[in-house]
Amino acid sequence: MALACIPLALAFSTPTAAQSADPAYRVNPGDELEISVWGEDRLQREVSVLPDGTIAYPLVGQVAAAGRLPSEIEARITAGLKPQYRGPVPQVTVSVKKASGFQFSVIGKVRSPGTFTPGRYVNALEALSMAGGPTEFADVNGIRIIRKQGQAIQTLRVRIGATLKGDTRSLSDADIPTIHSGDTMVVP
């Protein structure tokens, strides 16, 4: 019964303007980046972010990439290239070609627990759907997301019981948080 309600809940949970704008994507180990320098074909590269979170780029060397926005990586590469140019450095562009490093896990009373690599940000309801939905014995009001932030561990509560029953009147952004890379959703 609860599984059948998930598509219904997704249909009723129309995102607000604040919700619909995905948070800016932060690069993860395993992601593939495309880097180009305007007018410099020899500096165009496709690179993978190494497990230690770095990339290697010609004339610059190792660049810390994991946890950074593409624009922050652009700034670091631009600064690294500056000594190579007499005038201003041409425009550096970094884009995420493949977000394969973005992973999260769903464990507990779901139909298909496991680790998922969606390639985009998802919210807790979408993550639950990717795991096949809750089983009939799941406590959908006791769902927790465990998130590591530096040395600290944060636990977020997910309140979707009413939503799965079709009631979206009391739904708020805080009830359905966005999943971050490395999160574990626990469905008791």
Short mmCIF file of C-alpha atoms in Angstrom, two decimals:
data_model
loop_
_atom_site.label_atom_id
_atom_site.label_comp_id
_atom_site.label_asym_id
_atom_site.label_seq_id
_atom_site.Cartn_x
_atom_site.Cartn_y
_atom_site.Cartn_z
CA MET A 1 0.00 0.00 0.00
CA ALA A 2 2.72 2.47 0.99
CA LEU A 3 4.68 1.70 -2.18
CA ALA A 4 1.69 2.58 -4.34
CA CYS A 5 1.50 5.98 -2.66
CA ILE A 6 5.05 7.03 -3.57
CA PRO A 7 4.27 8.10 -7.17
CA LEU A 8 1.18 9.86 -5.83
CA ALA A 9 3.27 11.67 -3.23
CA LEU A 10 5.78 12.71 -5.88
CA ALA A 11 2.97 14.07 -8.03
CA PHE A 12 1.54 16.12 -5.16
CA SER A 13 4.86 17.40 -3.86
CA THR A 14 5.30 20.13 -6.44
CA PRO A 15 8.53 21.93 -5.56
CA THR A 16 8.47 25.56 -4.54
CA ALA A 17 10.90 27.97 -6.18
CA ALA A 18 13.34 27.44 -3.31
CA GLN A 19 13.06 23.65 -3.59
CA SER A 20 13.27 23.38 -7.36
CA ALA A 21 16.71 24.95 -7.58
CA ASP A 22 19.07 22.09 -6.80
CA PRO A 23 21.88 23.05 -4.51
CA ALA A 24 25.06 23.77 -6.44
CA TYR A 25 26.77 20.48 -7.23
CA ARG A 26 29.94 19.79 -5.30
CA VAL A 27 32.49 17.52 -6.95
CA ASN A 28 33.08 14.03 -5.51
CA PRO A 29 35.85 11.45 -5.94
CA GLY A 30 35.01 9.39 -9.02
CA ASP A 31 33.38 12.26 -10.92
CA GLU A 32 34.57 13.01 -14.44
CA LEU A 33 35.33 16.66 -15.20
CA GLU A 34 35.77 18.44 -18.49
CA ILE A 35 38.24 21.32 -18.32
CA SER A 36 38.90 23.80 -21.09
CA VAL A 37 40.87 27.01 -21.44
CA TRP A 38 39.51 29.37 -24.10
CA GLY A 39 41.76 29.42 -27.17
CA GLU A 40 44.10 26.74 -25.76
CA ASP A 41 43.21 23.37 -27.31
CA ARG A 42 46.31 21.81 -25.75
CA LEU A 43 44.88 22.47 -22.28
CA GLN A 44 41.47 20.89 -22.89
CA ARG A 45 41.17 17.76 -20.73
CA GLU A 46 38.74 15.21 -19.39
CA VAL A 47 39.90 14.10 -15.97
CA SER A 48 38.61 11.83 -13.23
CA VAL A 49 38.65 12.96 -9.63
CA LEU A 50 40.96 10.55 -7.82
CA PRO A 51 39.97 8.75 -4.61
CA ASP A 52 42.03 11.31 -2.64
CA GLY A 53 39.83 14.07 -4.11
CA THR A 54 42.42 15.61 -6.43
CA ILE A 55 42.91 16.01 -10.17
CA ALA A 56 46.14 16.50 -12.10
CA TYR A 57 46.21 19.35 -14.59
CA PRO A 58 49.07 20.39 -16.93
CA LEU A 59 51.15 23.39 -15.85
CA VAL A 60 49.28 23.48 -12.53
CA GLY A 61 49.86 20.07 -10.94
CA GLN A 62 47.57 18.54 -8.32
CA VAL A 63 44.36 20.46 -7.66
CA ALA A 64 42.02 19.68 -4.75
CA ALA A 65 38.61 19.07 -6.31
CA ALA A 66 36.41 17.00 -3.97
CA GLY A 67 33.87 19.03 -2.04
CA ARG A 68 34.35 22.07 -4.27
CA LEU A 69 32.07 23.76 -6.76
CA PRO A 70 33.22 23.69 -10.41
CA SER A 71 33.66 27.50 -10.19
CA GLU A 72 36.05 27.05 -7.24
CA ILE A 73 38.12 24.57 -9.28
CA GLU A 74 38.13 27.05 -12.18
CA ALA A 75 39.56 29.72 -9.86
CA ARG A 76 42.31 27.38 -8.61
CA ILE A 77 43.31 26.38 -12.15
CA THR A 78 43.25 30.02 -13.27
CA ALA A 79 45.55 30.96 -10.36
CA GLY A 80 47.86 28.05 -11.22
CA LEU A 81 48.06 29.10 -14.88
CA LYS A 82 48.69 32.79 -14.11
CA PRO A 83 52.53 32.49 -14.08
CA GLN A 84 52.38 30.99 -17.60
CA TYR A 85 50.78 34.10 -19.15
CA ARG A 86 52.07 37.67 -19.49
CA GLY A 87 48.55 39.10 -19.61
CA PRO A 88 45.30 37.86 -18.21
CA VAL A 89 44.68 34.11 -18.18
CA PRO A 90 42.09 33.02 -20.77
CA GLN A 91 38.71 31.88 -19.46
CA VAL A 92 38.90 28.49 -17.68
CA THR A 93 35.75 26.37 -17.71
CA VAL A 94 35.17 23.31 -15.53
CA SER A 95 32.05 21.22 -15.98
CA VAL A 96 30.95 17.94 -14.47
CA LYS A 97 30.73 15.51 -17.36
CA LYS A 98 29.69 12.51 -15.26
CA ALA A 99 28.66 12.70 -11.61
CA SER A 100 29.52 9.08 -10.85
CA GLY A 101 31.00 9.91 -7.46
CA PHE A 102 27.64 10.96 -5.98
CA GLN A 103 26.46 7.96 -3.95
CA PHE A 104 24.17 7.31 -1.02
CA SER A 105 22.81 4.21 0.71
CA VAL A 106 19.37 3.18 1.89
CA ILE A 107 19.16 0.44 4.53
CA GLY A 108 16.48 -1.08 6.71
CA LYS A 109 12.87 -1.89 5.91
CA VAL A 110 12.80 -1.07 2.21
CA ARG A 111 12.17 -3.42 -0.70
CA SER A 112 15.60 -3.00 -2.37
CA PRO A 113 18.22 -1.70 0.08
CA GLY A 114 21.57 -0.74 -1.38
CA THR A 115 23.89 1.96 -2.62
CA PHE A 116 22.64 4.25 -5.36
CA THR A 117 24.43 6.53 -7.85
CA PRO A 118 21.74 8.79 -9.30
CA GLY A 119 24.03 11.27 -11.09
CA ARG A 120 22.04 14.18 -9.65
CA TYR A 121 20.75 15.43 -6.33
CA VAL A 122 17.66 13.66 -5.04
CA ASN A 123 15.47 14.31 -2.02
CA ALA A 124 14.63 11.77 0.69
CA LEU A 125 11.34 10.79 -0.96
CA GLU A 126 13.08 10.09 -4.28
CA ALA A 127 15.79 8.10 -2.47
CA LEU A 128 13.11 6.00 -0.76
CA SER A 129 11.49 5.40 -4.14
CA MET A 130 14.84 4.33 -5.66
CA ALA A 131 15.11 1.73 -2.89
CA GLY A 132 11.76 0.25 -3.92
CA GLY A 133 9.74 2.02 -1.25
CA PRO A 134 9.13 1.08 2.36
CA THR A 135 7.95 -2.38 3.37
CA GLU A 136 4.57 -2.69 5.06
CA PHE A 137 6.30 -2.87 8.48
CA ALA A 138 8.48 0.22 8.01
CA ASP A 139 8.17 3.15 10.40
CA VAL A 140 7.96 5.91 7.78
CA ASN A 141 7.87 8.61 10.47
CA GLY A 142 11.09 7.32 12.04
CA ILE A 143 13.32 7.53 8.96
CA ARG A 144 16.73 9.07 9.63
CA ILE A 145 19.50 10.30 7.36
CA ILE A 146 22.99 9.90 8.75
CA ARG A 147 25.41 12.45 7.31
CA LYS A 148 29.11 12.83 8.03
CA GLN A 149 30.31 16.44 8.04
CA GLY A 150 34.02 16.59 8.68
CA GLN A 151 34.57 14.77 11.97
CA ALA A 152 30.97 15.23 13.13
CA ILE A 153 27.99 13.03 12.37
CA GLN A 154 24.64 14.71 11.81
CA THR A 155 21.29 12.90 11.98
CA LEU A 156 18.31 14.31 10.09
CA ARG A 157 14.75 13.18 10.70
CA VAL A 158 12.50 12.54 7.70
CA ARG A 159 8.75 12.88 8.29
CA ILE A 160 6.82 11.47 5.34
CA GLY A 161 4.13 9.25 6.85
CA ALA A 162 1.31 11.67 6.02
CA THR A 163 2.75 12.31 2.55
CA LEU A 164 2.75 8.59 1.75
CA LYS A 165 -0.92 8.53 2.71
CA GLY A 166 -1.63 11.37 0.25
CA ASP A 167 -1.76 14.28 2.73
CA THR A 168 0.54 17.05 1.50
CA ARG A 169 -1.06 19.93 3.43
CA SER A 170 1.47 19.84 6.25
CA LEU A 171 4.49 19.09 4.06
CA SER A 172 7.49 21.40 4.43
CA ASP A 173 11.00 21.57 2.96
CA ALA A 174 12.43 20.36 6.28
CA ASP A 175 10.34 17.16 6.09
CA ILE A 176 12.00 16.02 2.87
CA PRO A 177 15.69 16.98 2.95
CA THR A 178 18.05 16.72 -0.01
CA ILE A 179 20.35 13.70 0.03
CA HIS A 180 24.10 14.45 -0.04
CA SER A 181 26.85 12.21 -1.33
CA GLY A 182 27.84 9.73 1.37
CA ASP A 183 24.50 9.90 3.21
CA THR A 184 22.89 6.77 4.64
CA MET A 185 19.12 6.66 4.94
CA VAL A 186 17.92 4.32 7.68
CA VAL A 187 14.33 3.09 7.46
CA PRO A 188 13.40 1.39 10.77
#
